[in-house]
Amino acid sequence: MRIDVVSLFPEWIAGLREYGVVGRGLRESRPALNTWNPRDRADNASGRVDDRPYGGGPGMVMDAPTLARTLDAVAAARGDDRAPVILLSPQGHRFDQAWAERLAAGPGFVLCCGRYEGVDQRFIDARVDVQLSIGDVVLSGGELPAMMIIDAVARLLDGVLGDARSAVQDSFSTGLLDHPHYTRPDAALGRAVPEVLLSGDHARIARWREKQALGATWLHRPDLLDRLTLSAEQERLLAEFISERGE
């Protein structure tokens, strides 16, 4: 997989290679990460890529021709690989685990990071395939959302995580939040590890973990349960969790 990122701060994006298991995967080109600075294709000596908005108003707008030339260079480098062009934008679809899985299943994608007041709408209309948002918050630019998307996608690819089961068992992968995790020692901070996790009974442990995942989702993100059709066993486990809490 190949990921291209158009950003005025390519060094920031490239910093993803320096940390953690995803950084190791990027250093090994799983996926291959490439960055493109629009200033390199500006048609002026100062490398300016923005201008005042028509109609007046505060701030500056990234211009369409420079961004288009940058995408032309990306397309030439990718060759026959027609990757979707994604603009990070508050107006976009909410990025979630389903989007991460969809992108991880493809050949790659191009992320465009806006800055200033925004991006000329003509570039969006002519060259952008989809807009994605990380939530209802305004940031200074698209770099942080881009890095979140790269991290979420990369960890789903073969060979990036030390244990492929980690991605499968993460929160949201099944539509539920994750179950609690514990490690040594058996007792810490005046609390003990749940007995079932020390039992060695893998069937009991699996049942306990699913019950805790259902319970955590019920407590903290009940909206996620509304989107799921629970099996009869899951309904029983959730009822047990609620009963054990005395609610």
mmCIF file of C-alpha atoms in Angstrom:
data_model
loop_
_atom_site.group_PDB
_atom_site.id
_atom_site.type_symbol
_atom_site.label_atom_id
_atom_site.label_comp_id
_atom_site.label_asym_id
_atom_site.label_seq_id
_atom_site.Cartn_x
_atom_site.Cartn_y
_atom_site.Cartn_z
ATOM 1 C CA MET A 1 0.000 0.000 0.000
ATOM 2 C CA ARG A 2 1.097 3.551 -0.777
ATOM 3 C CA ILE A 3 -0.068 6.660 1.094
ATOM 4 C CA ASP A 4 0.645 10.154 -0.227
ATOM 5 C CA VAL A 5 0.109 13.248 1.899
ATOM 6 C CA VAL A 6 -0.115 16.804 0.557
ATOM 7 C CA SER A 7 0.878 19.153 3.373
ATOM 8 C CA LEU A 8 2.630 22.448 4.005
ATOM 9 C CA PHE A 9 4.388 20.672 6.891
ATOM 10 C CA PRO A 10 5.682 17.407 5.397
ATOM 11 C CA GLU A 11 8.310 16.997 8.129
ATOM 12 C CA TRP A 12 5.525 16.751 10.683
ATOM 13 C CA ILE A 13 3.865 13.930 8.767
ATOM 14 C CA ALA A 14 7.195 12.190 8.191
ATOM 15 C CA GLY A 15 7.701 12.167 11.969
ATOM 16 C CA LEU A 16 5.260 9.243 12.121
ATOM 17 C CA ARG A 17 8.142 7.022 11.018
ATOM 18 C CA GLU A 18 10.003 7.678 14.258
ATOM 19 C CA TYR A 19 7.713 6.150 16.866
ATOM 20 C CA GLY A 20 6.062 2.888 17.832
ATOM 21 C CA VAL A 21 5.029 -0.153 15.858
ATOM 22 C CA VAL A 22 3.369 1.963 13.161
ATOM 23 C CA GLY A 23 6.608 3.922 12.790
ATOM 24 C CA ARG A 24 8.485 0.671 12.277
ATOM 25 C CA GLY A 25 5.917 -0.398 9.690
ATOM 26 C CA LEU A 26 6.341 2.896 7.827
ATOM 27 C CA ARG A 27 10.128 2.564 7.881
ATOM 28 C CA GLU A 28 9.659 -0.862 6.314
ATOM 29 C CA SER A 29 7.220 0.617 3.729
ATOM 30 C CA ARG A 30 4.209 -1.169 5.192
ATOM 31 C CA PRO A 31 2.664 1.110 4.017
ATOM 32 C CA ALA A 32 4.932 3.325 1.912
ATOM 33 C CA LEU A 33 4.503 6.935 3.036
ATOM 34 C CA ASN A 34 5.278 9.880 0.740
ATOM 35 C CA THR A 35 4.822 13.593 1.430
ATOM 36 C CA TRP A 36 4.347 16.490 -0.983
ATOM 37 C CA ASN A 37 4.690 20.180 -0.168
ATOM 38 C CA PRO A 38 2.479 22.404 -2.379
ATOM 39 C CA ARG A 39 5.022 25.212 -2.008
ATOM 40 C CA ASP A 40 7.327 23.237 -4.304
ATOM 41 C CA ARG A 41 4.826 23.766 -7.121
ATOM 42 C CA ALA A 42 3.855 27.368 -6.465
ATOM 43 C CA ASP A 43 4.094 29.672 -9.496
ATOM 44 C CA ASN A 44 5.803 32.481 -7.567
ATOM 45 C CA ALA A 45 9.277 32.995 -6.144
ATOM 46 C CA SER A 46 8.076 33.194 -2.554
ATOM 47 C CA GLY A 47 6.310 29.820 -2.610
ATOM 48 C CA ARG A 48 2.975 31.399 -1.727
ATOM 49 C CA VAL A 49 0.039 28.987 -1.956
ATOM 50 C CA ASP A 50 -2.819 31.123 -0.625
ATOM 51 C CA ASP A 51 -4.663 34.374 -1.299
ATOM 52 C CA ARG A 52 -7.465 36.514 0.074
ATOM 53 C CA PRO A 53 -11.019 35.165 -0.295
ATOM 54 C CA TYR A 54 -13.304 36.596 -2.936
ATOM 55 C CA GLY A 55 -16.181 38.423 -1.288
ATOM 56 C CA GLY A 56 -14.038 39.533 1.625
ATOM 57 C CA GLY A 57 -13.693 38.120 5.088
ATOM 58 C CA PRO A 58 -10.892 37.101 7.418
ATOM 59 C CA GLY A 59 -8.064 34.717 6.698
ATOM 60 C CA MET A 60 -6.589 33.281 3.542
ATOM 61 C CA VAL A 61 -7.634 30.459 1.196
ATOM 62 C CA MET A 62 -5.355 27.806 -0.337
ATOM 63 C CA ASP A 63 -5.450 28.250 -4.097
ATOM 64 C CA ALA A 64 -6.753 25.601 -6.493
ATOM 65 C CA PRO A 65 -4.058 25.635 -9.228
ATOM 66 C CA THR A 66 -1.147 24.949 -6.862
ATOM 67 C CA LEU A 67 -2.944 22.078 -5.188
ATOM 68 C CA ALA A 68 -3.946 20.682 -8.575
ATOM 69 C CA ARG A 69 -0.341 20.770 -9.805
ATOM 70 C CA THR A 70 0.716 18.962 -6.649
ATOM 71 C CA LEU A 71 -1.872 16.253 -7.240
ATOM 72 C CA ASP A 72 -0.658 15.943 -10.837
ATOM 73 C CA ALA A 73 2.812 15.185 -9.485
ATOM 74 C CA VAL A 74 1.375 12.640 -7.058
ATOM 75 C CA ALA A 75 -0.555 10.953 -9.872
ATOM 76 C CA ALA A 76 2.550 10.794 -12.041
ATOM 77 C CA ALA A 77 4.497 9.167 -9.226
ATOM 78 C CA ARG A 78 1.747 6.622 -8.603
ATOM 79 C CA GLY A 79 1.457 5.708 -12.277
ATOM 80 C CA ASP A 80 -1.546 3.529 -13.065
ATOM 81 C CA ASP A 81 -2.530 3.317 -9.398
ATOM 82 C CA ARG A 82 -5.667 5.478 -9.221
ATOM 83 C CA ALA A 83 -5.933 6.256 -5.520
ATOM 84 C CA PRO A 84 -8.839 8.155 -3.940
ATOM 85 C CA VAL A 85 -8.075 11.759 -3.029
ATOM 86 C CA ILE A 86 -9.243 12.580 0.502
ATOM 87 C CA LEU A 87 -9.518 16.089 1.905
ATOM 88 C CA LEU A 88 -9.446 16.446 5.694
ATOM 89 C CA SER A 89 -12.355 18.751 6.421
ATOM 90 C CA PRO A 90 -14.928 19.472 9.168
ATOM 91 C CA GLN A 91 -17.541 19.024 6.433
ATOM 92 C CA GLY A 92 -16.471 15.442 5.771
ATOM 93 C CA HIS A 93 -17.834 12.064 6.744
ATOM 94 C CA ARG A 94 -16.930 11.067 10.284
ATOM 95 C CA PHE A 95 -13.804 8.908 10.192
ATOM 96 C CA ASP A 96 -14.285 5.713 12.170
ATOM 97 C CA GLN A 97 -13.044 2.139 12.311
ATOM 98 C CA ALA A 98 -15.206 1.152 9.353
ATOM 99 C CA TRP A 99 -13.477 3.831 7.266
ATOM 100 C CA ALA A 100 -10.077 2.618 8.477
ATOM 101 C CA GLU A 101 -10.909 -0.921 7.390
ATOM 102 C CA ARG A 102 -12.215 0.296 4.025
ATOM 103 C CA LEU A 103 -9.022 2.223 3.325
ATOM 104 C CA ALA A 104 -6.817 -0.618 4.569
ATOM 105 C CA ALA A 105 -8.443 -2.944 2.032
ATOM 106 C CA GLY A 106 -7.476 -0.725 -0.901
ATOM 107 C CA PRO A 107 -4.212 0.025 -2.727
ATOM 108 C CA GLY A 108 -3.696 3.298 -0.892
ATOM 109 C CA PHE A 109 -4.941 6.877 -0.873
ATOM 110 C CA VAL A 110 -3.943 10.535 -1.053
ATOM 111 C CA LEU A 111 -4.571 12.816 1.935
ATOM 112 C CA CYS A 112 -4.808 16.579 1.382
ATOM 113 C CA CYS A 113 -4.233 18.735 4.455
ATOM 114 C CA GLY A 114 -5.884 22.123 4.322
ATOM 115 C CA ARG A 115 -4.642 25.205 6.165
ATOM 116 C CA TYR A 116 -5.741 28.802 6.767
ATOM 117 C CA GLU A 117 -9.476 29.483 6.274
ATOM 118 C CA GLY A 118 -9.852 26.574 3.898
ATOM 119 C CA VAL A 119 -9.335 25.326 0.355
ATOM 120 C CA ASP A 120 -10.674 26.833 -2.870
ATOM 121 C CA GLN A 121 -13.965 25.037 -3.574
ATOM 122 C CA ARG A 122 -13.014 24.541 -7.229
ATOM 123 C CA PHE A 123 -10.195 22.227 -6.182
ATOM 124 C CA ILE A 124 -12.604 20.254 -4.002
ATOM 125 C CA ASP A 125 -15.176 19.965 -6.792
ATOM 126 C CA ALA A 126 -12.654 19.006 -9.467
ATOM 127 C CA ARG A 127 -10.126 16.821 -7.690
ATOM 128 C CA VAL A 128 -11.365 15.541 -4.307
ATOM 129 C CA ASP A 129 -13.151 12.174 -4.112
ATOM 130 C CA VAL A 130 -14.212 12.268 -0.479
ATOM 131 C CA GLN A 131 -13.897 14.500 2.567
ATOM 132 C CA LEU A 132 -13.246 13.016 6.018
ATOM 133 C CA SER A 133 -13.513 14.558 9.470
ATOM 134 C CA ILE A 134 -12.242 13.327 12.833
ATOM 135 C CA GLY A 135 -15.084 15.017 14.708
ATOM 136 C CA ASP A 136 -16.862 18.243 15.494
ATOM 137 C CA VAL A 137 -13.793 20.295 16.304
ATOM 138 C CA VAL A 138 -11.830 22.960 14.437
ATOM 139 C CA LEU A 139 -8.067 22.483 14.111
ATOM 140 C CA SER A 140 -5.389 24.655 12.545
ATOM 141 C CA GLY A 141 -4.943 22.230 9.669
ATOM 142 C CA GLY A 142 -5.397 18.711 8.400
ATOM 143 C CA GLU A 143 -2.059 17.294 9.551
ATOM 144 C CA LEU A 144 -3.197 15.844 12.873
ATOM 145 C CA PRO A 145 -6.288 14.191 11.322
ATOM 146 C CA ALA A 146 -4.089 12.836 8.516
ATOM 147 C CA MET A 147 -1.708 11.293 11.020
ATOM 148 C CA MET A 148 -4.602 9.725 12.908
ATOM 149 C CA ILE A 149 -5.915 8.179 9.698
ATOM 150 C CA ILE A 150 -2.482 6.859 8.714
ATOM 151 C CA ASP A 151 -2.008 5.299 12.159
ATOM 152 C CA ALA A 152 -5.476 3.725 12.174
ATOM 153 C CA VAL A 153 -5.031 2.256 8.688
ATOM 154 C CA ALA A 154 -1.406 1.148 9.008
ATOM 155 C CA ARG A 155 -2.011 -0.933 12.123
ATOM 156 C CA LEU A 156 -4.540 -3.010 10.174
ATOM 157 C CA LEU A 157 -1.976 -4.054 7.563
ATOM 158 C CA ASP A 158 -0.153 -7.380 7.672
ATOM 159 C CA GLY A 159 3.122 -7.272 9.529
ATOM 160 C CA VAL A 160 2.690 -3.885 11.209
ATOM 161 C CA LEU A 161 1.536 -5.075 14.639
ATOM 162 C CA GLY A 162 3.516 -7.715 16.483
ATOM 163 C CA ASP A 163 0.378 -9.818 16.882
ATOM 164 C CA ALA A 164 -2.304 -9.533 14.197
ATOM 165 C CA ARG A 165 -4.945 -10.410 16.795
ATOM 166 C CA SER A 166 -4.375 -7.023 18.439
ATOM 167 C CA ALA A 167 -6.135 -5.186 15.624
ATOM 168 C CA VAL A 168 -9.012 -7.659 15.572
ATOM 169 C CA GLN A 169 -9.622 -7.304 19.315
ATOM 170 C CA ASP A 170 -9.395 -3.496 19.483
ATOM 171 C CA SER A 171 -12.283 -1.245 20.412
ATOM 172 C CA PHE A 172 -14.759 -0.662 17.554
ATOM 173 C CA SER A 173 -13.463 -3.590 15.477
ATOM 174 C CA THR A 174 -16.534 -5.572 16.513
ATOM 175 C CA GLY A 175 -18.726 -2.525 16.987
ATOM 176 C CA LEU A 176 -18.112 -2.616 20.756
ATOM 177 C CA LEU A 177 -15.660 -0.946 23.097
ATOM 178 C CA ASP A 178 -12.778 -3.092 24.298
ATOM 179 C CA HIS A 179 -12.809 -5.158 27.487
ATOM 180 C CA PRO A 180 -10.551 -4.193 30.448
ATOM 181 C CA HIS A 181 -6.910 -5.294 30.374
ATOM 182 C CA TYR A 182 -4.660 -6.379 33.253
ATOM 183 C CA THR A 183 -1.023 -7.371 33.665
ATOM 184 C CA ARG A 184 1.330 -8.362 36.498
ATOM 185 C CA PRO A 185 1.373 -8.109 39.476
ATOM 186 C CA ASP A 186 -1.784 -9.925 40.536
ATOM 187 C CA ALA A 187 -2.540 -7.177 43.075
ATOM 188 C CA ALA A 188 -1.822 -3.474 42.570
ATOM 189 C CA LEU A 189 -3.159 -0.201 43.980
ATOM 190 C CA GLY A 190 -5.303 -2.161 46.435
ATOM 191 C CA ARG A 191 -7.082 -4.033 43.657
ATOM 192 C CA ALA A 192 -6.772 -7.598 42.420
ATOM 193 C CA VAL A 193 -6.912 -9.007 38.912
ATOM 194 C CA PRO A 194 -10.340 -10.619 38.293
ATOM 195 C CA GLU A 195 -10.135 -14.275 39.285
ATOM 196 C CA VAL A 196 -11.396 -15.521 35.935
ATOM 197 C CA LEU A 197 -8.295 -14.181 34.173
ATOM 198 C CA LEU A 198 -6.081 -16.315 36.414
ATOM 199 C CA SER A 199 -8.161 -19.463 35.946
ATOM 200 C CA GLY A 200 -6.567 -20.718 32.721
ATOM 201 C CA ASP A 201 -10.085 -21.529 31.474
ATOM 202 C CA HIS A 202 -10.036 -19.942 28.019
ATOM 203 C CA ALA A 203 -13.759 -20.399 27.416
ATOM 204 C CA ARG A 204 -14.616 -18.611 30.694
ATOM 205 C CA ILE A 205 -12.123 -15.875 29.911
ATOM 206 C CA ALA A 206 -13.582 -15.327 26.436
ATOM 207 C CA ARG A 207 -17.100 -15.136 27.879
ATOM 208 C CA TRP A 208 -15.979 -12.693 30.605
ATOM 209 C CA ARG A 209 -14.221 -10.467 28.081
ATOM 210 C CA GLU A 210 -17.249 -10.305 25.807
ATOM 211 C CA LYS A 211 -19.485 -9.486 28.768
ATOM 212 C CA GLN A 212 -17.143 -6.691 29.853
ATOM 213 C CA ALA A 213 -16.980 -5.310 26.320
ATOM 214 C CA LEU A 214 -20.768 -5.264 26.104
ATOM 215 C CA GLY A 215 -20.970 -3.674 29.540
ATOM 216 C CA ALA A 216 -18.394 -0.992 28.775
ATOM 217 C CA THR A 217 -20.278 -0.108 25.613
ATOM 218 C CA TRP A 218 -23.579 0.025 27.510
ATOM 219 C CA LEU A 219 -22.038 2.304 30.136
ATOM 220 C CA HIS A 220 -20.013 4.647 27.955
ATOM 221 C CA ARG A 221 -21.289 4.454 24.366
ATOM 222 C CA PRO A 222 -24.866 3.159 24.358
ATOM 223 C CA ASP A 223 -25.296 4.687 20.908
ATOM 224 C CA LEU A 224 -23.029 1.946 19.542
ATOM 225 C CA LEU A 225 -25.360 -0.746 20.868
ATOM 226 C CA ASP A 226 -28.232 0.884 19.001
ATOM 227 C CA ARG A 227 -26.403 0.126 15.737
ATOM 228 C CA LEU A 228 -25.861 -3.563 16.523
ATOM 229 C CA THR A 229 -28.059 -6.633 16.429
ATOM 230 C CA LEU A 230 -26.957 -8.623 19.464
ATOM 231 C CA SER A 231 -27.102 -12.400 19.475
ATOM 232 C CA ALA A 232 -29.147 -14.192 22.141
ATOM 233 C CA GLU A 233 -25.916 -14.984 24.010
ATOM 234 C CA GLN A 234 -24.799 -11.353 23.893
ATOM 235 C CA GLU A 235 -28.189 -10.281 25.208
ATOM 236 C CA ARG A 236 -27.740 -12.700 28.128
ATOM 237 C CA LEU A 237 -24.232 -11.458 28.846
ATOM 238 C CA LEU A 238 -25.326 -7.833 28.826
ATOM 239 C CA ALA A 239 -28.262 -8.638 31.107
ATOM 240 C CA GLU A 240 -25.814 -10.361 33.502
ATOM 241 C CA PHE A 241 -23.521 -7.332 33.488
ATOM 242 C CA ILE A 242 -26.395 -4.966 34.260
ATOM 243 C CA SER A 243 -27.721 -7.278 36.990
ATOM 244 C CA GLU A 244 -24.304 -7.566 38.612
ATOM 245 C CA ARG A 245 -24.142 -3.787 38.847
ATOM 246 C CA GLY A 246 -27.517 -3.772 40.583
ATOM 247 C CA GLU A 247 -29.144 -1.611 37.945
#
